[in-house]
Coordinates of C-alpha atoms in Angstrom, one line a residue:
M218 CA -18.9 -28.7 11.7
S219 CA -15.2 -29.2 12.0
D220 CA -13.6 -30.3 15.2
E221 CA -11.0 -27.5 14.7
H222 CA -11.8 -24.8 17.2
F223 CA -9.8 -21.6 17.8
D224 CA -9.9 -18.8 20.3
A225 CA -9.7 -16.4 17.3
V226 CA -9.9 -16.8 13.5
I227 CA -8.6 -13.9 11.5
V228 CA -9.6 -13.4 7.8
G229 CA -6.9 -11.5 5.9
S230 CA -3.3 -10.8 6.6
G231 CA -2.9 -7.1 6.0
F232 CA -2.0 -4.5 8.6
G233 CA -5.1 -5.2 10.6
G234 CA -5.1 -9.0 10.5
S235 CA -1.3 -9.6 10.8
V236 CA -1.0 -7.4 13.9
M237 CA -3.9 -9.0 15.5
A238 CA -2.6 -12.6 14.7
Y239 CA 0.7 -11.9 16.4
R240 CA -0.6 -10.0 19.5
L241 CA -3.3 -12.6 20.2
A242 CA -0.9 -15.5 19.7
E243 CA 1.7 -13.8 21.9
A244 CA -0.9 -13.6 24.7
G245 CA -1.5 -17.4 24.5
L246 CA -4.7 -17.5 22.4
R247 CA -5.0 -20.2 19.8
V248 CA -5.1 -18.3 16.5
C249 CA -5.8 -19.2 12.9
L250 CA -4.9 -16.7 10.2
L251 CA -6.7 -17.3 6.8
E252 CA -5.3 -15.5 3.7
R253 CA -6.8 -16.0 0.3
G254 CA -3.5 -15.2 -1.6
K255 CA -0.3 -17.1 -1.7
A256 CA 3.0 -16.6 0.1
Y257 CA 5.8 -14.7 -1.7
P258 CA 9.3 -15.6 -0.5
P259 CA 12.3 -13.6 -1.8
F260 CA 12.8 -13.7 -5.6
S261 CA 9.3 -15.0 -6.2
F262 CA 7.7 -11.8 -7.5
P263 CA 7.4 -11.9 -11.2
R264 CA 9.2 -9.5 -13.6
A265 CA 8.9 -11.2 -17.0
P266 CA 6.0 -9.9 -19.1
F267 CA 4.3 -13.3 -19.4
K268 CA 4.5 -13.7 -15.6
L269 CA 3.3 -10.2 -14.9
R270 CA 0.3 -10.9 -17.1
N271 CA -0.8 -13.7 -14.7
N272 CA 0.0 -11.6 -11.6
F273 CA -3.7 -10.7 -10.9
W274 CA -6.3 -12.2 -8.6
D275 CA -9.3 -13.9 -10.1
P276 CA -9.5 -17.6 -9.3
S277 CA -12.6 -18.1 -11.4
D278 CA -10.4 -17.3 -14.4
G279 CA -7.4 -19.3 -13.1
L280 CA -5.5 -16.2 -11.9
Y281 CA -3.9 -16.4 -8.4
G282 CA -1.6 -13.4 -8.5
M283 CA -1.0 -10.5 -6.2
Y284 CA -2.8 -7.5 -7.8
N285 CA -6.5 -7.0 -7.4
V286 CA -7.7 -4.0 -9.4
W287 CA -11.1 -2.4 -8.9
S288 CA -12.6 0.3 -11.2
F289 CA -15.8 2.3 -10.3
K290 CA -17.2 5.3 -12.1
G291 CA -15.6 7.9 -9.7
S292 CA -12.7 5.9 -8.3
G293 CA -10.4 3.1 -9.0
A294 CA -8.3 1.1 -6.6
L295 CA -5.3 -1.2 -6.5
V296 CA -5.2 -3.7 -3.6
S297 CA -3.2 -6.8 -2.9
S298 CA -3.9 -10.5 -2.5
G299 CA -1.1 -12.4 -0.8
L300 CA 0.4 -13.3 2.6
G301 CA 1.2 -9.9 4.0
G302 CA -1.7 -8.1 2.3
G303 CA -1.1 -4.5 1.2
S304 CA 2.4 -4.5 2.6
L305 CA 3.6 -6.5 -0.4
I306 CA 2.9 -3.6 -2.8
Y307 CA 2.9 -0.5 -0.5
A308 CA 5.7 2.0 -0.6
N309 CA 7.0 1.3 2.9
I310 CA 5.9 4.5 4.6
I311 CA 5.3 4.2 8.3
I312 CA 3.8 7.6 9.5
R313 CA 1.4 8.6 12.2
K314 CA -1.9 10.3 11.6
D315 CA -1.6 14.0 12.4
E316 CA -2.8 14.7 15.9
K317 CA -5.2 17.5 14.9
W318 CA -6.6 15.5 12.0
F319 CA -8.7 13.1 14.1
K320 CA -11.9 14.9 13.1
E321 CA -14.4 14.9 10.2
N322 CA -16.5 17.7 8.9
L323 CA -20.2 17.7 9.8
D324 CA -22.6 18.5 7.0
N325 CA -24.1 21.3 9.0
G326 CA -20.8 22.8 9.9
G327 CA -18.3 22.1 12.6
Y328 CA -16.4 18.9 13.2
E329 CA -17.0 15.5 14.7
P330 CA -14.1 13.8 16.5
W331 CA -13.0 10.3 15.6
P332 CA -13.9 7.7 18.3
V333 CA -10.2 7.1 19.0
T334 CA -7.6 9.8 19.6
R335 CA -3.9 10.3 18.8
A336 CA -3.0 10.1 22.5
E337 CA -4.8 6.7 22.7
L338 CA -2.9 5.4 19.7
D339 CA 0.6 6.7 20.5
P340 CA 1.7 3.7 22.6
H341 CA 0.5 1.4 19.8
Y342 CA 2.2 3.5 17.1
D343 CA 5.4 3.0 19.2
R344 CA 4.9 -0.8 19.1
V345 CA 4.4 -0.8 15.4
D346 CA 7.5 1.3 14.9
Q347 CA 9.6 -1.3 16.7
M348 CA 8.0 -4.4 15.0
M349 CA 8.3 -2.9 11.5
N350 CA 12.0 -2.1 12.1
V351 CA 11.5 1.4 10.9
Q352 CA 14.5 3.4 9.5
K353 CA 14.8 6.8 7.9
Y354 CA 16.4 6.9 4.5
P355 CA 20.1 7.5 5.2
R356 CA 20.3 10.5 2.8
H357 CA 23.5 11.9 4.4
L358 CA 25.6 8.9 3.5
P359 CA 26.8 7.7 0.1
P360 CA 25.3 6.4 -2.1
Y361 CA 22.0 7.5 -0.6
D362 CA 23.1 11.1 -0.5
K363 CA 23.0 11.3 -4.3
T364 CA 19.4 10.3 -4.6
P365 CA 18.2 12.8 -7.2
K366 CA 14.5 12.7 -6.5
T367 CA 15.1 13.4 -2.8
L368 CA 17.3 16.4 -3.6
A369 CA 14.7 17.6 -6.1
M370 CA 11.9 17.5 -3.5
I371 CA 14.1 19.4 -0.9
E372 CA 14.8 22.1 -3.6
A373 CA 11.2 22.4 -4.7
A374 CA 9.9 22.8 -1.2
A375 CA 12.3 25.6 -0.5
K376 CA 11.4 27.4 -3.7
L377 CA 7.7 26.9 -3.2
K378 CA 7.9 28.2 0.4
Q379 CA 9.8 31.2 -0.8
A380 CA 7.2 32.0 -3.5
K381 CA 4.2 31.3 -1.3
P382 CA 5.2 32.4 2.3
N383 CA 1.7 32.2 3.6
L384 CA 1.3 28.6 2.6
D385 CA 1.9 26.2 5.5
L386 CA 4.3 23.9 3.8
H387 CA 7.6 22.0 4.7
W388 CA 9.7 19.1 3.5
L389 CA 10.2 16.2 5.8
P390 CA 12.0 12.8 5.7
L391 CA 9.8 9.7 6.1
N392 CA 10.1 6.6 8.2
L393 CA 10.5 3.6 6.0
A394 CA 9.9 -0.1 6.7
V395 CA 13.0 -1.0 4.7
S396 CA 16.2 -2.6 5.9
F397 CA 19.2 -0.5 4.9
R398 CA 21.4 -2.0 7.7
R399 CA 22.3 -5.6 8.1
K400 CA 21.2 -5.9 11.7
H401 CA 17.6 -5.2 12.8
A402 CA 16.7 -3.0 15.7
G403 CA 15.8 -6.1 17.7
H404 CA 19.2 -7.7 17.1
P405 CA 21.3 -8.0 20.3
D406 CA 24.3 -6.5 18.5
Y407 CA 22.4 -3.6 16.9
D408 CA 23.9 -0.2 16.9
D409 CA 24.2 2.6 14.3
V410 CA 28.0 3.1 14.4
N411 CA 29.0 -0.5 13.7
N412 CA 26.0 -1.3 11.6
P413 CA 26.2 1.1 8.7
P414 CA 23.8 1.2 5.7
V415 CA 25.0 -1.1 2.9
T416 CA 23.4 -2.3 -0.3
G417 CA 22.8 -5.9 -1.2
E418 CA 24.2 -7.5 1.9
P419 CA 22.6 -10.4 3.8
I420 CA 20.4 -9.3 6.7
E421 CA 21.1 -10.8 10.1
E422 CA 17.7 -11.7 11.6
G423 CA 17.3 -12.7 15.2
R424 CA 15.0 -15.6 14.2
P425 CA 14.2 -17.5 11.0
N426 CA 11.6 -15.6 8.9
Y427 CA 8.4 -17.2 7.8
H428 CA 9.8 -18.2 4.4
G429 CA 13.1 -19.5 5.8
K430 CA 15.0 -17.6 3.2
T431 CA 17.9 -15.1 3.3
R432 CA 17.0 -11.5 2.9
Y433 CA 19.3 -8.7 1.6
T434 CA 19.5 -5.0 2.4
C435 CA 18.0 -2.5 0.0
V436 CA 19.6 -2.4 -3.4
L437 CA 17.9 0.9 -4.4
C438 CA 16.1 -0.5 -7.4
G439 CA 12.7 1.3 -7.2
E440 CA 10.7 -2.0 -7.4
C441 CA 8.9 -1.8 -4.0
D442 CA 5.5 -1.7 -5.6
L443 CA 6.1 -4.8 -7.7
G444 CA 7.1 -6.8 -4.7
C445 CA 10.6 -6.7 -3.2
N446 CA 12.6 -9.7 -4.5
T447 CA 15.6 -9.1 -2.2
G448 CA 13.4 -9.1 0.9
S449 CA 14.6 -5.6 1.9
K450 CA 11.1 -4.5 2.6
N451 CA 10.0 -5.3 6.2
T452 CA 6.7 -6.6 4.9
L453 CA 4.2 -8.2 7.3
D454 CA 5.3 -11.7 6.4
Y455 CA 8.8 -10.9 7.7
T456 CA 7.6 -9.0 10.8
Y457 CA 4.2 -9.8 12.4
I458 CA 3.4 -13.0 10.5
T459 CA 6.9 -14.4 11.3
A460 CA 6.4 -13.4 15.0
A461 CA 2.9 -15.0 15.0
Q462 CA 4.3 -18.2 13.6
H463 CA 6.9 -18.3 16.3
Q464 CA 4.0 -17.9 18.8
H465 CA 2.4 -21.1 17.3
A466 CA -0.3 -19.3 15.3
E467 CA -1.8 -21.3 12.4
I468 CA -0.9 -19.5 9.2
R469 CA -2.9 -20.7 6.2
P470 CA -2.3 -19.0 2.8
L471 CA -4.5 -19.7 -0.2
C472 CA -7.5 -20.1 2.0
E473 CA -10.4 -17.9 0.9
V474 CA -13.3 -17.4 3.2
K475 CA -16.7 -17.8 1.6
S476 CA -19.2 -17.8 4.5
F477 CA -19.4 -17.3 8.3
G478 CA -22.0 -16.8 11.0
P479 CA -22.9 -17.3 14.6
L480 CA -23.3 -20.9 15.9
G481 CA -26.5 -21.9 17.7
D482 CA -25.3 -20.9 21.1
G483 CA -24.8 -17.3 19.9
K484 CA -21.4 -17.1 21.6
R485 CA -19.2 -18.6 18.9
Y486 CA -18.8 -18.4 15.1
F487 CA -18.2 -20.8 12.2
V488 CA -16.1 -20.0 9.2
T489 CA -16.2 -21.8 5.9
Y490 CA -13.3 -21.4 3.4
V491 CA -11.9 -23.0 0.2
K492 CA -8.4 -24.1 -0.2
H493 CA -6.9 -22.9 -3.5
D494 CA -4.2 -24.9 -5.5
P495 CA -2.7 -22.7 -8.2
N496 CA -0.4 -25.5 -9.3
L497 CA -3.5 -27.5 -10.3
W498 CA -5.7 -24.7 -11.7
E499 CA -3.6 -21.7 -12.7
G500 CA -4.7 -20.5 -16.1
K501 CA -7.7 -22.7 -16.2
P502 CA -11.1 -21.0 -15.9
C503 CA -13.9 -22.8 -13.9
N504 CA -17.6 -22.8 -13.8
G505 CA -17.8 -20.3 -11.0
D506 CA -17.2 -19.9 -7.3
D507 CA -19.6 -22.7 -6.6
D508 CA -17.7 -25.3 -8.6
P509 CA -17.5 -28.1 -5.9
D510 CA -14.8 -30.1 -7.6
R511 CA -12.5 -27.1 -7.9
F512 CA -13.3 -25.4 -4.6
P513 CA -13.9 -28.0 -1.8
Q514 CA -15.0 -26.3 1.4
H515 CA -13.6 -26.6 4.9
T516 CA -15.2 -25.3 8.1
I517 CA -13.7 -24.3 11.5
T518 CA -15.1 -22.6 14.5
C519 CA -14.0 -19.9 16.9
D520 CA -14.8 -17.8 19.9
R521 CA -13.9 -14.5 18.1
L522 CA -14.0 -13.9 14.4
I523 CA -11.9 -11.0 13.1
I524 CA -12.6 -9.9 9.5
S525 CA -9.6 -8.2 8.1
A526 CA -10.1 -8.7 4.3
G527 CA -9.5 -5.0 3.4
T528 CA -11.7 -2.0 2.5
F529 CA -13.5 -3.9 -0.3
G530 CA -13.1 -7.5 1.0
S531 CA -14.6 -6.9 4.5
P532 CA -17.8 -5.1 3.4
Y533 CA -18.2 -7.7 0.6
L534 CA -18.0 -10.6 3.1
L535 CA -20.4 -8.9 5.5
F536 CA -22.9 -8.0 2.7
K537 CA -22.7 -11.6 1.4
N538 CA -23.4 -13.1 4.8
L539 CA -26.0 -10.6 6.0
A540 CA -28.7 -13.2 6.4
A541 CA -26.8 -14.5 9.4
F542 CA -26.7 -11.0 11.0
P543 CA -30.2 -9.5 11.0
N544 CA -29.2 -6.6 13.3
L545 CA -26.4 -5.6 10.9
R546 CA -28.7 -5.9 8.0
N547 CA -30.7 -3.0 9.5
N548 CA -27.7 -0.8 10.0
D549 CA -27.7 1.7 7.1
L550 CA -24.1 2.6 7.9
L551 CA -22.7 -0.6 6.4
G552 CA -21.0 0.5 3.3
S553 CA -20.9 4.2 4.3
R554 CA -18.0 6.7 4.7
F555 CA -15.9 5.5 1.8
C556 CA -13.1 7.7 0.7
V557 CA -9.9 7.5 -1.3
N558 CA -7.6 9.0 1.4
G559 CA -7.1 12.0 -0.9
D560 CA -4.9 10.0 -3.3
L561 CA -3.9 11.6 -6.6
L562 CA -1.2 10.4 -9.0
S563 CA 0.5 13.1 -11.1
F564 CA 3.7 13.3 -13.1
I565 CA 6.5 15.9 -13.2
V566 CA 8.0 15.6 -16.7
N567 CA 11.1 16.9 -18.4
S568 CA 12.7 18.8 -15.5
R569 CA 15.6 21.0 -16.6
E570 CA 18.5 22.9 -15.0
K571 CA 21.3 25.2 -16.0
K572 CA 24.8 23.7 -16.3
N573 CA 27.7 25.6 -17.8
G574 CA 25.4 28.2 -19.1
Q575 CA 23.1 25.8 -20.9
C576 CA 19.6 24.5 -20.0
V577 CA 19.9 20.7 -19.9
P578 CA 17.7 17.8 -18.7
R579 CA 17.9 17.5 -14.9
V580 CA 18.7 13.9 -13.8
I581 CA 15.9 12.8 -11.5
D582 CA 16.5 9.0 -12.1
P583 CA 13.2 7.9 -10.5
S584 CA 14.3 4.2 -10.5
F585 CA 17.1 4.9 -8.0
G586 CA 16.2 4.4 -4.3
P587 CA 13.0 3.1 -2.7
V588 CA 9.7 4.2 -4.3
I589 CA 9.3 7.0 -1.8
T590 CA 11.9 8.7 0.3
S591 CA 10.4 12.0 1.5
A592 CA 7.4 14.3 1.5
I593 CA 6.2 17.8 1.4
R594 CA 3.5 18.4 4.0
V595 CA 0.9 20.9 3.1
G596 CA -1.2 22.2 6.1
D597 CA -4.8 21.9 7.0
T598 CA -7.3 24.4 8.5
L599 CA -7.4 21.9 11.5
D600 CA -3.8 22.8 12.2
G601 CA -4.9 26.2 13.5
L602 CA -2.9 28.3 11.2
G603 CA -5.8 30.0 9.4
D604 CA -8.0 28.9 6.6
Q605 CA -5.6 26.5 4.7
G606 CA -8.1 24.1 3.2
R607 CA -7.8 20.3 3.6
G608 CA -4.3 19.1 4.2
F609 CA -2.2 16.6 2.3
Y610 CA 1.3 15.0 1.8
V611 CA 3.1 15.2 -1.5
E612 CA 5.6 12.4 -1.9
D613 CA 8.3 11.7 -4.4
G614 CA 7.4 8.7 -6.5
G615 CA 9.7 6.2 -8.1
N616 CA 9.3 3.5 -10.7
P617 CA 11.2 0.4 -11.7
Y618 CA 13.7 0.4 -14.5
L619 CA 11.2 -1.6 -16.5
L620 CA 8.9 1.4 -16.6
S621 CA 11.8 3.7 -17.6
W622 CA 12.4 1.6 -20.7
A623 CA 8.7 1.8 -21.5
V624 CA 8.8 5.6 -21.2
E625 CA 11.7 5.7 -23.7
L626 CA 9.7 3.6 -26.1
T627 CA 7.0 6.2 -26.1
G628 CA 9.4 8.4 -28.1
F629 CA 9.0 5.9 -31.0
L630 CA 9.7 8.3 -33.9
G631 CA 13.0 9.4 -32.4
Y632 CA 13.9 5.8 -31.7
L633 CA 13.0 4.9 -35.3
R634 CA 15.2 7.7 -36.7
R635 CA 18.1 6.5 -34.6
S636 CA 17.5 2.9 -35.6
L637 CA 17.7 3.9 -39.3
Q638 CA 21.0 5.8 -38.7
F639 CA 22.4 2.8 -36.9
A640 CA 21.3 0.4 -39.7
R641 CA 23.0 2.7 -42.3
T642 CA 26.3 2.7 -40.4
F643 CA 26.2 -1.1 -39.8
F644 CA 25.3 -1.7 -43.5
K645 CA 28.3 0.4 -44.6
Y646 CA 30.6 -1.7 -42.5
R647 CA 29.1 -5.0 -43.8
V648 CA 29.6 -4.0 -47.5
G649 CA 33.1 -2.6 -46.9
L650 CA 32.3 1.1 -47.3
N651 CA 33.3 1.8 -43.7
P652 CA 36.4 0.1 -42.2
D653 CA 35.6 1.1 -38.6
A654 CA 34.3 -2.1 -36.8
D655 CA 34.0 -0.3 -33.4
L656 CA 30.2 0.4 -32.9
D657 CA 30.2 1.6 -29.3
K658 CA 29.4 5.2 -30.1
E659 CA 26.7 4.2 -32.6
I660 CA 25.1 1.8 -30.1
A661 CA 25.1 4.5 -27.4
H662 CA 23.5 6.9 -29.9
L663 CA 20.9 4.2 -30.8
I664 CA 19.8 4.1 -27.1
G665 CA 19.6 7.9 -27.1
D666 CA 20.0 10.5 -24.4
C667 CA 17.0 9.2 -22.5
E668 CA 15.8 12.7 -21.7
T669 CA 12.2 11.9 -20.7
S670 CA 12.9 8.9 -18.4
K671 CA 15.8 10.4 -16.6
S672 CA 14.2 13.8 -16.0
S673 CA 10.7 12.8 -15.0
F674 CA 9.1 11.2 -12.0
P675 CA 5.6 10.4 -10.6
I676 CA 4.2 12.4 -7.7
L677 CA 2.0 10.7 -5.1
T678 CA -0.4 12.8 -3.0
M679 CA -2.6 11.7 -0.2
G680 CA -4.7 13.7 2.3
R681 CA -8.2 14.6 3.6
D682 CA -10.8 14.1 0.9
F683 CA -14.5 13.8 2.1
P684 CA -15.7 10.4 3.1
N685 CA -19.0 10.7 1.3
G686 CA -18.9 7.5 -0.8
R687 CA -21.0 4.4 -0.2
V688 CA -20.1 0.8 -1.1
T689 CA -23.1 -1.4 -2.1
F690 CA -23.7 -5.0 -3.1
D691 CA -26.4 -6.2 -5.4
G692 CA -26.0 -9.9 -4.5
K693 CA -23.3 -10.5 -7.0
Y694 CA -21.2 -7.4 -7.6
L695 CA -19.7 -4.7 -5.4
D696 CA -20.1 -1.1 -6.4
C697 CA -19.0 2.3 -5.0
D698 CA -20.6 5.7 -5.7
W699 CA -17.8 7.9 -4.4
K700 CA -17.4 10.9 -6.8
I701 CA -15.0 13.7 -6.8
K702 CA -17.5 16.6 -6.7
K703 CA -17.6 17.2 -2.9
S704 CA -13.8 17.0 -2.7
Q705 CA -13.1 19.0 -5.9
A706 CA -11.7 22.0 -4.0
Y707 CA -9.3 19.7 -2.2
F708 CA -8.1 18.1 -5.4
D709 CA -7.8 21.5 -7.1
R710 CA -5.5 22.6 -4.3
V711 CA -3.4 19.4 -4.6
R712 CA -2.9 20.0 -8.4
W713 CA -2.1 23.7 -7.7
V714 CA 0.7 22.7 -5.3
V715 CA 2.1 20.0 -7.5
R716 CA 2.1 22.4 -10.4
G717 CA 4.1 24.7 -8.2
I718 CA 6.6 21.9 -7.5
A719 CA 6.9 21.3 -11.3
N720 CA 7.5 25.0 -11.9
A721 CA 10.2 25.0 -9.2
L722 CA 11.9 22.2 -11.0
N723 CA 11.5 23.8 -14.5
A724 CA 9.3 20.9 -15.5
E725 CA 5.9 20.2 -16.9
F726 CA 2.9 19.0 -14.8
V727 CA 0.9 16.1 -16.2
D728 CA -2.3 14.6 -14.8
N729 CA -2.6 10.8 -14.9
P730 CA -4.8 9.8 -17.9
S731 CA -7.7 8.5 -15.7
Y732 CA -8.1 11.8 -14.0
E733 CA -7.6 13.9 -17.1
L734 CA -10.0 11.9 -19.3
F735 CA -12.6 10.6 -16.9
H736 CA -12.2 12.6 -13.6
Q737 CA -11.7 9.2 -12.0
V738 CA -9.3 9.1 -8.9
L739 CA -7.0 6.1 -8.6
T740 CA -6.2 5.1 -5.1
A741 CA -3.9 2.7 -3.3
H742 CA -5.6 3.5 0.0
P743 CA -9.3 3.0 -0.2
L744 CA -10.9 3.5 3.3
G745 CA -14.3 3.1 4.9
G746 CA -17.3 0.9 4.4
C747 CA -17.5 -0.4 8.0
P748 CA -16.8 2.8 9.9
M749 CA -16.1 2.9 13.6
G750 CA -18.4 5.1 15.7
K751 CA -19.4 5.8 19.3
D752 CA -22.6 3.8 18.9
K753 CA -24.6 1.9 16.3
N754 CA -26.2 5.1 15.2
A755 CA -22.7 6.5 14.2
G756 CA -20.9 3.4 12.9
V757 CA -20.8 -0.3 12.2
V758 CA -18.1 -1.1 14.8
D759 CA -16.9 0.5 18.0
S760 CA -13.4 2.0 18.5
Y761 CA -12.0 -1.6 19.0
G762 CA -13.5 -2.8 15.8
E763 CA -16.2 -4.9 17.4
V764 CA -19.5 -5.0 15.4
F765 CA -22.3 -3.5 17.4
E766 CA -24.8 -6.1 18.8
Y767 CA -22.5 -9.0 17.8
P768 CA -20.0 -9.7 20.6
G769 CA -16.9 -11.5 19.4
L770 CA -17.3 -10.3 15.7
Y771 CA -14.7 -7.8 14.7
V772 CA -13.7 -5.9 11.6
M773 CA -10.1 -4.8 11.6
D774 CA -8.6 -3.1 8.5
G775 CA -8.9 0.1 6.5
S776 CA -12.7 -0.3 6.1
I777 CA -13.3 0.8 9.8
M778 CA -11.6 4.2 9.3
P779 CA -14.4 6.8 9.7
G780 CA -12.7 9.1 7.2
P781 CA -9.3 9.7 5.5
V782 CA -6.2 9.1 7.6
G783 CA -4.4 11.8 5.6
P784 CA -0.9 10.4 5.2
N785 CA -0.2 6.8 4.3
P786 CA -2.7 4.9 6.4
S787 CA -0.9 1.6 7.0
M788 CA 0.6 2.5 10.4
T789 CA -2.7 3.9 11.7
I790 CA -4.5 0.7 10.7
A791 CA -1.8 -1.3 12.5
A792 CA -2.0 0.9 15.6
V793 CA -5.8 0.6 15.8
S794 CA -5.4 -3.2 15.5
D795 CA -2.8 -3.3 18.2
R796 CA -5.1 -1.3 20.5
A797 CA -8.0 -3.6 19.7
A798 CA -5.8 -6.7 20.4
D799 CA -5.2 -5.3 24.0
H800 CA -9.0 -5.1 24.4
I801 CA -9.5 -8.7 23.2
I802 CA -6.7 -10.0 25.4
D803 CA -8.2 -8.3 28.4
Q804 CA -11.6 -9.9 27.6
H805 CA -10.1 -13.3 27.1
R806 CA -8.1 -13.2 30.4
G807 CA -11.2 -12.0 32.2
A808 CA -13.3 -14.9 30.8
T809 CA -10.7 -17.5 31.8
R810 CA -10.1 -16.4 35.3

């Protein structure tokens, strides 16, 4: 055993782990945060194709990148590996779970309340708001006021409400963890009047960030999901992890936990991890996870062990180490209540509008602005306004310019035709048949009018599907049996509403290929697997994330949600973690009195 002992070891640096690391370190506990992925300072996120090719996570194949993609029969998921967890690739939305949605349907009718309420979480939501430097998109000020996709969503919501007056639906702006202003809310000179939104200006931080690099205000490039190279996103490495570091927490990236269990005294835990070195091994496959030369192991001990490895990572680690936890092995709820948070990706294509009496492509320009700026909220029966069905949020999606070029290349025949016309013109000049050497008009025609890329945008929907999936482990591979059937009415309603938005914008509605071909739902917000409950017969952990019958062992991430959050879940995960941190701090102080 190592002589390194901590009050708390935290495995994973997403919204559960990072919040916990800061709060416990702030309270004076000795904290070690272990993250399997690497740190990403500004301008380190890859953009070149050959670098993007390596930006996936599979150390056994020499890959140490950010994206971790899972594909099961009924669902697929994209999660993140890196210091800051999912915040590196999420769309910046900081939104509270609807107060009346803290319930789940019972199989025999009626509802079961979550073991934590909105009232209990509200003070913790407030803390998260402040730490994440939340700002609304400044849509009333130039150049933000000309964001086409935001204006399109406002128009679509109004038209849809007029066409369907009985539908509980309204447009709303969203809180974003993005720095549009140079001074942060915590800055001593912060105010709105003398601190206007500006693009591409250095951010004035009250303390050095974890990376020790200059950050810049949002440049409206639509690359949030690829990793923000300007540092405009207030990701967890710039917020909670920076704060934890200033409170003397040990932050250890590229440290992947392999095993853990209780020590002989039953009051403490050991954690064994491997230290990755991408510079040594990147691109070089190994013999497997047990290769001792490539993966030397290190062990530390702690009073409290907090597993925050994500909805797939945490159940996987628990399943893999079940031999050390016999009572948990007998809990059939481990792996249960998996859901996709109602996620559905769709596309609105070729929107058109009337100008000067002609029907022309409407400029949506999905690459301008953050990935998401606003939402249309569609009500739920739980809201008390009649039988509405299960509620959801429809959010305007964006994409990087790189993808817009790819969209244009899908019109290959048109591009080939224009290329031949350009080649003919250029040839005439070269052989002296055309004296005009000015090719500007011809080059512009070669690029084309870009109708599809400028008039189309993705639509992201999330809400209340049924948490009827189960994550399982066969000793080597993780699997998930969630299928769309039980939630089909919900997804049909989502597609009906998004079709209505497309119609309101004189556009076509297009399903994503995975849904259309295989009825597979792709999610960026997998939840469940270690659900919280009022006792061990209802969950794996209590409302503070502590595993039943194992004091000091916690799970703190999306896996403990007992059902879908509804809107983007990051803020709720963070608030639940903040509340659990209060509980642990109280326990620690009581034990040391």
